[in-house]
């Protein structure tokens, strides 16, 4: 999570207002508060995570993302962030729309299903991949929408979502040359900054 | 025998009385020339007077929020004893905790049962209607008296949560944290409807005598009991009642009697609650406070824009709701959260699964108490780092 936090943080304007969808234990918000003086809220469904956020003094709103973001006004945040969450929601497309309605920009990170280890496990063993970023078995995984970088970029094109910035991390979670040359093959985690004209 | 209170109890407590000579102008246009407020405190006010916490009580609560009155016959402790004490979520080792009986109450603060100085008779129905704003103003005077310029936190459930909200709105710089539990931005038509049935039960009791029942040496027992029984149904949830009473019969069988004695356990429970309440509460106070609830509406002061009510607030908010509460359902708490977010305020919201209905805010539900404990630990850290 650490390199991901730092990279996201670099994309964020100091003092911005941020909404973190599926904020977990609030680590990102706490990091951004400290390094970018951001204000904002995290939405989280898990009780234990909500408690953890309260403990660390992060503003957390106990909510189900699947119910949408109707409580939030248009462009009421500078950034709406979804780290490692998009693959676990049912209403993927609707949530992307909501994200870019509520936020002037969106930041999305997800595990790349096109990562070579995933491909190998299917190709060689004929089994659903189990990798560091997708550590679950097929029958108990919360990740119900698995997709690759190319899948995501196709969707963005179709939905006329602008990709403002992209960083792809390799298996060591570093943005090195390999994933820059062959992102969909050597990238394990993808980070996107999105906008809509 | 030394007292045997549990180690996490505040122990033996004594209520105190503050007398106020300065007239208090009320929202209804009338003025209380002088009044008294009964209150209790636990813990110690620190040197820079920054660790004070105000607990606001709900409809039938009072100033006796924790601890015991009698060493030899402890009986039941204060109404929120499970949450307040050394090592409890509202930790009296860290905080100076204050709770007062609100004006219009019947536990010692000036209210309908008090003597009206104008005619030396109990106020009864002549006591002015007081609002949540009036309460907050009167509590502010008590804070002045105690030397508290800013509360570390104002905390309340239900009607108490409304006071916690109102505090942040009326006195933005006197509240650091506002904890709003099982509350609502204002009552719904259904809430008011239940209050109205409760009031009609009291008003139609032949012993009510237009509120002057003190002079007749009676109390409108049946009416107040009915009001409380009705209230109790709205405090519990369907699933909670099913779990607690089911369709249990007291004698194990249906008697098919037309005398309507209590047959089902739930009937006996409600009658018991009703009876017990009549012995400890005043009907005029009940009437008055149901109106206080009905009138609460911060948005009304801001062109019906609830969010605008929070534009000047400086407090950080913690809002908590309980899943099976249908009196002030989670959706009502989310309205509060939405207004705070739109106003750009600091707020956290937790929805606690529980089958206790509205009453859940008084229960020691682990997740709920853990949320309070975590939040207040942070408040205590803030207070201490300021003091250092």
XYZ file of C-alpha atoms in Angstrom:
585
model
C 0.000 0.000 0.000
C 2.864 2.398 0.816
C 4.177 3.192 -2.702
C 0.587 3.509 -3.847
C -0.109 6.099 -1.123
C 2.922 8.123 -2.071
C 2.095 8.093 -5.768
C -1.503 9.137 -5.165
C -0.318 11.824 -2.809
C 1.906 13.278 -5.556
C -1.146 13.683 -7.767
C -3.090 15.632 -5.171
C -3.057 19.378 -4.854
C -2.282 20.508 -1.289
C -5.325 21.625 0.668
C -7.741 19.782 -1.634
C -11.068 18.277 -0.582
C -11.111 14.534 -1.014
C -13.692 11.749 -0.867
C -12.199 8.275 -0.462
C -14.608 5.523 -1.524
C -13.958 2.335 0.428
C -11.382 4.033 2.632
C -10.551 0.933 4.708
C -8.752 1.821 7.911
C -8.259 5.407 6.741
C -4.527 5.077 6.023
C -4.685 7.040 2.758
C -6.716 9.903 4.248
C -4.419 10.074 7.263
C -1.417 10.141 4.916
C -2.955 12.832 2.699
C -3.935 14.906 5.711
C -0.370 14.849 6.930
C 1.438 15.316 3.616
C -1.073 17.291 1.571
C -3.195 18.994 4.251
C -6.336 17.667 2.580
C -9.761 17.653 4.174
C -12.539 15.255 3.407
C -14.193 12.000 4.226
C -13.879 8.296 3.724
C -16.816 6.029 2.965
C -16.521 2.556 4.425
C -18.893 -0.353 4.923
C -16.874 -2.558 7.278
C -17.507 -1.984 11.011
C -13.978 -2.748 12.161
C -12.560 -0.337 9.578
C -15.009 2.375 10.633
C -13.798 1.996 14.218
C -10.188 2.128 13.059
C -10.851 5.394 11.213
C -12.538 6.924 14.255
C -9.551 5.883 16.312
C -7.088 7.593 13.992
C -9.220 10.705 13.777
C -10.116 10.257 10.117
C -13.581 11.463 9.084
C -15.411 8.299 8.133
C -18.977 7.810 6.989
C -20.377 4.348 7.426
C -22.013 3.700 4.069
C -22.549 1.205 1.277
C -21.038 2.392 -1.995
C -23.557 0.294 -3.890
C -26.249 2.666 -2.684
C -24.594 5.422 -4.730
C -23.383 8.863 -3.762
C -26.733 10.659 -3.740
C -25.837 12.389 -0.468
C -23.033 14.274 -2.192
C -23.479 17.270 -4.453
C -22.062 17.715 -7.974
C -18.371 18.668 -8.040
C -18.350 18.936 -4.255
C -14.875 17.385 -4.015
C -11.604 18.076 -5.812
C -10.829 14.371 -5.962
C -12.875 11.241 -5.465
C -10.556 8.307 -4.862
C -11.137 4.579 -5.160
C -8.146 2.452 -4.218
C -8.466 -1.268 -4.864
C -12.240 -1.000 -4.697
C -13.562 -0.842 -8.250
C -13.078 -4.586 -8.777
C -15.162 -5.352 -5.684
C -18.305 -3.370 -6.490
C -21.365 -4.543 -8.349
C -22.261 -1.267 -10.039
C -18.864 -0.575 -11.589
C -20.033 1.668 -14.384
C -22.555 3.614 -12.312
C -19.966 4.209 -9.613
C -17.474 5.593 -12.136
C -20.159 8.020 -13.288
C -20.983 8.985 -9.717
C -17.306 9.444 -8.974
C -16.878 11.956 -11.765
C -20.129 13.707 -10.905
C -19.161 14.290 -7.265
C -15.451 14.861 -7.888
C -13.810 17.240 -10.317
C -11.312 14.438 -10.821
C -11.264 10.753 -10.008
C -8.359 8.604 -8.911
C -8.685 4.856 -9.374
C -6.300 2.059 -8.508
C -6.914 -1.626 -9.218
C -5.115 -4.958 -9.617
C -4.345 -5.651 -13.259
C -5.774 -9.004 -14.306
C -3.568 -8.892 -17.376
C -0.440 -9.159 -15.179
C 1.778 -11.930 -16.522
C 1.470 -14.090 -13.413
C -2.309 -14.100 -13.744
C -1.986 -15.030 -17.409
C 0.466 -17.815 -16.603
C -1.703 -19.389 -13.951
C -4.648 -19.576 -16.292
C -2.615 -20.581 -19.337
C -0.426 -23.206 -17.690
C -2.555 -24.549 -14.870
C -6.031 -23.691 -16.062
C -6.783 -22.250 -12.638
C -8.115 -18.871 -11.564
C -5.077 -16.792 -10.577
C -4.118 -16.252 -6.964
C -1.514 -13.475 -6.737
C -0.388 -10.941 -4.154
C -2.885 -8.326 -5.282
C -5.671 -10.859 -5.811
C -5.025 -13.220 -2.920
C -8.426 -14.924 -2.758
C -9.766 -18.196 -4.089
C -12.448 -17.890 -6.773
C -15.164 -19.022 -4.339
C -14.466 -16.594 -1.501
C -13.220 -13.514 -3.309
C -14.785 -10.089 -2.821
C -13.379 -9.191 -6.264
C -16.328 -9.776 -8.536
C -15.160 -7.741 -11.529
C -11.731 -8.702 -12.783
C -10.304 -6.625 -15.596
C -7.105 -5.584 -17.308
C -5.626 -2.199 -18.091
C -6.851 -2.462 -21.650
C -10.350 -3.361 -20.487
C -10.395 -0.292 -18.272
C -9.062 2.040 -20.923
C -11.629 0.760 -23.412
C -14.379 1.506 -20.936
C -12.989 4.994 -20.346
C -12.962 5.641 -24.106
C -16.506 4.407 -24.492
C -17.680 6.539 -21.560
C -15.686 9.571 -22.743
C -13.690 9.636 -19.537
C -10.337 11.384 -19.972
C -7.281 9.596 -18.654
C -5.220 12.475 -17.270
C -2.406 10.406 -15.848
C -1.464 6.770 -15.494
C 1.146 4.983 -13.415
C 1.671 1.235 -13.522
C 3.527 -0.647 -10.799
C 5.388 -3.926 -11.241
C 5.436 -6.940 -8.928
C 7.675 -5.027 -6.468
C 5.120 -2.209 -6.636
C 7.603 0.178 -8.211
C 6.941 2.222 -11.351
C 10.003 0.838 -13.221
C 10.849 0.644 -16.896
C 9.265 -2.783 -17.502
C 5.690 -1.847 -16.690
C 6.180 1.441 -18.497
C 6.992 -0.441 -21.728
C 4.549 -3.339 -21.306
C 2.029 -2.069 -18.798
C -0.695 -4.643 -19.388
C 1.763 -7.509 -19.064
C 4.241 -6.402 -16.426
C 1.996 -4.121 -14.374
C 0.479 -5.609 -11.236
C -1.259 -2.462 -10.000
C -2.596 0.384 -12.108
C -3.214 3.947 -10.966
C -5.301 6.326 -13.035
C -6.220 9.954 -12.650
C -9.438 10.623 -14.499
C -11.470 13.598 -15.579
C -14.428 14.406 -17.732
C -14.626 17.441 -19.951
C -19.167 -1.985 55.639
C -17.206 0.084 53.121
C -19.073 0.886 49.926
C -18.929 -1.948 47.426
C -19.444 -0.093 44.183
C -17.813 -1.629 41.108
C -14.318 -0.228 40.424
C -15.449 1.371 37.169
C -18.320 3.205 38.861
C -18.184 6.890 39.751
C -19.478 5.669 43.129
C -21.469 7.811 45.480
C -22.737 11.036 43.931
C -24.643 14.045 45.219
C -26.778 16.355 43.119
C -26.121 20.079 43.416
C -28.365 23.041 42.808
C -27.524 26.292 41.057
C -29.843 29.245 41.539
C -30.071 31.873 38.802
C -31.460 35.354 39.501
C -30.808 36.761 36.074
C -34.047 36.485 34.063
C -34.011 34.043 31.127
C -35.887 35.176 28.017
C -37.499 32.182 26.340
C -38.301 31.481 22.686
C -42.026 31.507 23.472
C -41.744 35.205 24.375
C -42.084 34.736 28.117
C -39.354 35.170 30.700
C -38.353 33.087 33.680
C -37.529 35.710 36.320
C -35.475 33.242 38.333
C -34.892 29.522 38.221
C -32.916 26.660 39.626
C -30.984 23.950 37.885
C -30.077 20.667 39.508
C -26.954 18.971 38.205
C -24.321 16.365 38.953
C -20.628 16.294 38.118
C -18.118 13.444 38.031
C -14.364 13.626 37.593
C -12.208 16.709 38.014
C -12.045 19.894 36.008
C -8.443 20.376 34.879
C -6.414 23.525 35.466
C -7.213 25.156 32.127
C -10.838 24.020 32.323
C -10.709 22.284 28.978
C -11.801 18.751 29.866
C -15.487 19.337 30.610
C -18.089 17.154 28.922
C -21.800 17.922 28.977
C -24.285 15.061 28.854
C -27.744 16.092 27.642
C -30.682 13.965 28.710
C -33.647 12.830 26.652
C -37.389 12.940 27.320
C -37.566 11.010 30.559
C -33.950 11.341 31.726
C -32.517 13.631 34.361
C -29.264 14.837 35.913
C -28.570 11.519 37.642
C -26.616 9.998 34.812
C -24.081 7.838 36.685
C -23.260 6.537 40.143
C -25.343 5.864 43.231
C -27.112 7.948 45.864
C -27.026 5.536 48.766
C -24.185 3.355 49.982
C -26.385 1.067 52.029
C -29.113 0.699 49.445
C -27.426 1.321 46.080
C -30.395 0.232 43.946
C -30.114 1.210 40.310
C -27.309 3.577 39.249
C -27.804 6.645 37.021
C -29.413 6.185 33.620
C -26.183 6.028 31.579
C -23.944 4.445 34.183
C -22.817 1.751 31.725
C -21.068 4.443 29.677
C -19.689 6.863 32.273
C -17.049 6.124 34.883
C -13.345 5.447 35.346
C -12.298 3.318 32.356
C -15.701 3.505 30.657
C -16.200 5.082 27.199
C -16.873 8.498 28.783
C -13.885 8.163 31.081
C -14.131 10.214 34.274
C -10.361 9.908 34.762
C -9.951 12.092 31.676
C -13.100 14.200 31.703
C -15.096 16.398 34.041
C -18.614 15.196 33.276
C -21.646 17.437 33.845
C -25.324 16.640 33.470
C -28.238 18.832 34.491
C -31.958 18.325 34.748
C -33.396 20.531 32.009
C -35.772 23.410 32.665
C -39.345 22.196 32.622
C -38.220 18.918 34.152
C -39.567 17.348 37.304
C -36.401 16.217 39.089
C -35.451 19.434 40.818
C -34.817 21.996 38.100
C -37.505 24.636 37.759
C -40.502 23.177 35.963
C -44.264 22.727 36.223
C -44.027 21.190 39.707
C -42.019 24.144 41.052
C -43.658 27.010 42.932
C -44.514 30.003 40.787
C -43.166 33.041 42.725
C -46.055 35.134 41.417
C -48.828 33.238 43.158
C -47.004 30.805 45.483
C -48.687 27.865 43.747
C -47.136 25.191 41.500
C -46.755 26.441 37.937
C -48.574 23.447 36.492
C -49.805 24.238 32.978
C -48.751 27.890 33.438
C -45.117 26.951 33.096
C -43.821 28.382 29.817
C -43.054 26.036 26.926
C -39.280 25.740 26.671
C -37.384 24.850 23.509
C -34.118 23.041 22.891
C -32.552 26.470 22.272
C -33.806 27.660 25.676
C -32.258 24.581 27.264
C -28.948 25.217 25.566
C -28.945 28.837 26.746
C -29.723 27.770 30.301
C -27.009 25.099 30.152
C -24.571 27.775 28.944
C -25.272 29.769 32.084
C -24.563 26.696 34.162
C -21.308 26.275 32.219
C -20.396 29.885 33.066
C -21.137 29.158 36.699
C -18.836 26.105 36.588
C -16.096 28.084 34.871
C -16.380 26.122 31.620
C -15.937 28.400 28.610
C -15.718 25.571 26.086
C -16.946 21.983 26.332
C -14.498 19.331 25.179
C -17.649 17.540 24.075
C -21.407 17.803 24.286
C -22.983 14.358 24.123
C -26.579 13.220 23.917
C -28.910 10.527 22.635
C -32.332 11.148 21.111
C -33.594 14.533 22.376
C -30.170 14.799 24.024
C -28.555 14.525 20.580
C -30.696 17.426 19.426
C -29.246 19.509 22.269
C -25.716 18.455 21.280
C -26.461 19.677 17.749
C -28.073 22.894 18.943
C -25.077 23.653 21.170
C -22.752 23.601 18.168
C -25.152 25.866 16.262
C -25.902 28.388 19.034
C -22.441 28.561 20.581
C -19.965 27.653 17.803
C -16.874 28.508 19.857
C -18.006 26.780 23.026
C -18.125 23.200 21.667
C -15.114 21.254 20.409
C -16.979 18.034 19.703
C -20.650 17.293 19.326
C -21.767 13.662 19.672
C -25.231 13.237 18.208
C -26.666 9.792 18.910
C -29.963 8.342 17.658
C -31.304 11.792 16.848
C -33.037 13.525 13.935
C -32.864 16.954 12.267
C -36.468 17.471 13.366
C -39.499 15.325 14.079
C -41.421 13.698 11.257
C -45.199 13.888 11.036
C -45.266 10.317 12.372
C -43.109 11.294 15.384
C -45.414 14.226 16.131
C -48.447 11.983 15.709
C -47.172 9.604 18.399
C -46.504 12.561 20.685
C -50.013 13.831 20.076
C -51.609 10.506 21.056
C -49.492 10.497 24.222
C -50.634 14.027 25.035
C -54.276 13.199 24.382
C -54.010 10.246 26.756
C -52.920 12.626 29.524
C -55.280 15.475 28.619
C -58.316 13.187 28.571
C -57.627 11.683 32.002
C -60.392 12.939 34.374
C -57.697 13.473 37.015
C -55.826 15.939 34.800
C -57.941 18.981 35.814
C -56.496 21.111 33.000
C -53.053 20.543 34.452
C -53.949 21.808 37.952
C -54.115 18.311 39.397
C -51.653 19.173 42.194
C -54.376 21.277 43.852
C -56.729 18.303 43.822
C -54.209 15.944 45.386
C -54.346 13.582 42.404
C -52.240 12.788 39.372
C -53.490 11.727 35.924
C -52.083 8.251 36.431
C -53.978 6.477 33.692
C -53.154 9.078 31.079
C -49.467 9.279 31.910
C -49.255 5.499 32.051
C -50.843 5.188 28.606
C -48.514 7.840 27.240
C -45.508 5.953 28.542
C -46.769 2.597 27.251
C -47.196 4.089 23.804
C -43.773 5.699 24.027
C -42.215 2.398 24.981
C -43.554 0.684 21.885
C -41.783 3.303 19.787
C -38.541 2.816 21.738
C -38.378 -0.898 20.964
C -38.204 -2.657 17.622
C -40.480 -5.345 16.244
C -37.641 -7.879 16.207
C -36.490 -6.837 19.688
C -39.982 -7.308 21.103
C -40.275 -10.658 19.379
C -36.972 -11.782 20.860
C -37.818 -10.497 24.339
C -41.475 -11.447 24.630
C -42.519 -13.418 21.570
C -46.135 -14.409 22.149
C -45.301 -15.809 25.594
C -48.368 -16.190 27.771
C -48.004 -15.429 31.453
C -50.023 -18.481 32.468
C -48.988 -20.645 29.556
C -52.453 -20.670 27.973
C -55.053 -18.330 26.558
C -57.969 -17.817 28.924
C -60.429 -16.313 26.460
C -61.515 -13.922 29.199
C -63.243 -10.708 28.412
C -61.671 -8.925 31.394
C -58.480 -7.984 29.551
C -56.119 -8.936 32.329
C -52.576 -9.192 31.092
C -52.180 -12.500 29.280
C -49.197 -11.911 27.065
C -45.804 -11.074 28.553
C -45.531 -7.945 26.447
C -48.743 -6.610 28.004
C -47.398 -7.150 31.463
C -44.094 -5.481 30.519
C -45.791 -2.386 29.145
C -48.102 -2.083 32.165
C -45.145 -2.416 34.490
C -43.230 0.284 32.590
C -46.296 2.522 32.655
C -46.892 2.056 36.387
C -43.263 2.599 37.304
C -43.124 5.770 35.230
C -46.142 7.365 36.901
C -44.377 7.132 40.252
C -41.310 8.977 39.040
C -42.511 11.468 36.461
C -44.807 14.448 36.176
C -47.555 14.615 33.547
C -47.127 18.354 32.867
C -43.413 17.841 32.288
C -44.189 15.006 29.893
C -46.602 17.226 27.960
C -44.103 20.064 27.885
C -41.146 18.007 26.703
C -43.135 16.347 23.928
C -43.803 19.877 22.662
C -40.107 20.714 23.009
C -39.429 17.755 20.735
C -42.105 18.785 18.235
C -40.757 22.339 18.010
C -37.105 21.410 17.516
C -36.178 22.497 13.995
C -32.786 24.167 13.440
C -33.462 24.518 9.712
C -36.393 26.837 10.460
C -33.925 29.529 11.550
C -32.037 29.217 8.258
C -34.714 29.461 5.572
C -35.411 25.728 5.802
C -31.802 25.017 4.775
C -30.625 22.511 7.382
C -27.105 22.583 6.024
C -26.912 26.365 6.489
C -27.504 25.807 10.210
C -23.993 24.348 10.356
C -22.182 27.048 8.362
C -20.958 28.782 11.487
C -20.345 25.674 13.601
C -16.757 24.855 14.550
C -17.292 21.557 16.358
C -16.274 18.179 15.040
C -19.246 15.817 14.916
C -19.741 12.149 15.595
C -23.160 10.909 14.515
C -24.326 7.437 15.541
C -27.524 5.593 14.584
C -28.900 2.124 15.272
C -30.237 -0.157 12.550
C -33.524 -1.146 14.203
C -34.371 2.343 15.501
C -37.543 3.362 13.695
C -38.343 6.317 15.924
C -35.235 8.171 14.716
C -34.091 5.779 12.008
C -30.566 5.751 10.527
C -31.953 7.632 7.517
C -32.637 10.590 9.850
C -29.057 10.521 11.127
C -27.814 10.382 7.553
C -29.773 13.598 6.909
C -27.702 15.194 9.662
C -24.497 13.816 8.159
C -25.455 15.012 4.684
C -26.126 18.530 5.984
C -22.768 18.563 7.779
C -20.902 17.313 4.696
C -22.588 19.928 2.525
C -21.543 22.556 5.049
C -17.995 21.209 4.835
C -17.847 20.270 8.510
C -15.766 17.556 10.128
C -18.039 14.561 10.714
C -17.899 10.823 11.197
C -20.898 8.537 11.083
C -21.335 5.024 12.425
C -24.394 2.841 11.983
C -24.550 0.237 14.730
C -26.402 -3.047 14.137
C -28.778 -3.639 17.021
C -32.233 -4.990 17.632
C -32.906 -2.760 20.631
C -34.686 -0.112 18.572
C -34.409 3.488 19.756
C -33.478 2.297 23.257
C -30.172 1.044 21.845
C -28.490 4.350 22.678
C -28.711 3.396 26.358
C -27.390 -0.127 25.884
C -23.772 -1.245 26.293
C -23.508 -2.518 22.711
C -19.797 -3.316 22.184
C -19.410 -1.699 18.768
C -21.262 1.422 19.922
C -19.263 1.820 23.102
C -16.047 1.107 21.219
C -16.885 3.928 18.792
C -17.527 6.319 21.683
C -14.395 5.158 23.465
C -12.170 5.601 20.384
C -13.598 8.987 19.577
C -13.370 10.317 23.115
C -9.850 8.958 23.585
C -8.898 11.224 20.723
C -10.737 14.166 22.336
C -8.830 13.487 25.564
C -5.528 13.485 23.637
C -6.440 16.848 22.089
C -7.336 18.340 25.448
C -4.105 17.078 26.995
C -1.854 18.262 24.184
C -3.442 21.724 24.461
C -2.815 21.724 28.169
C 0.811 20.662 27.754
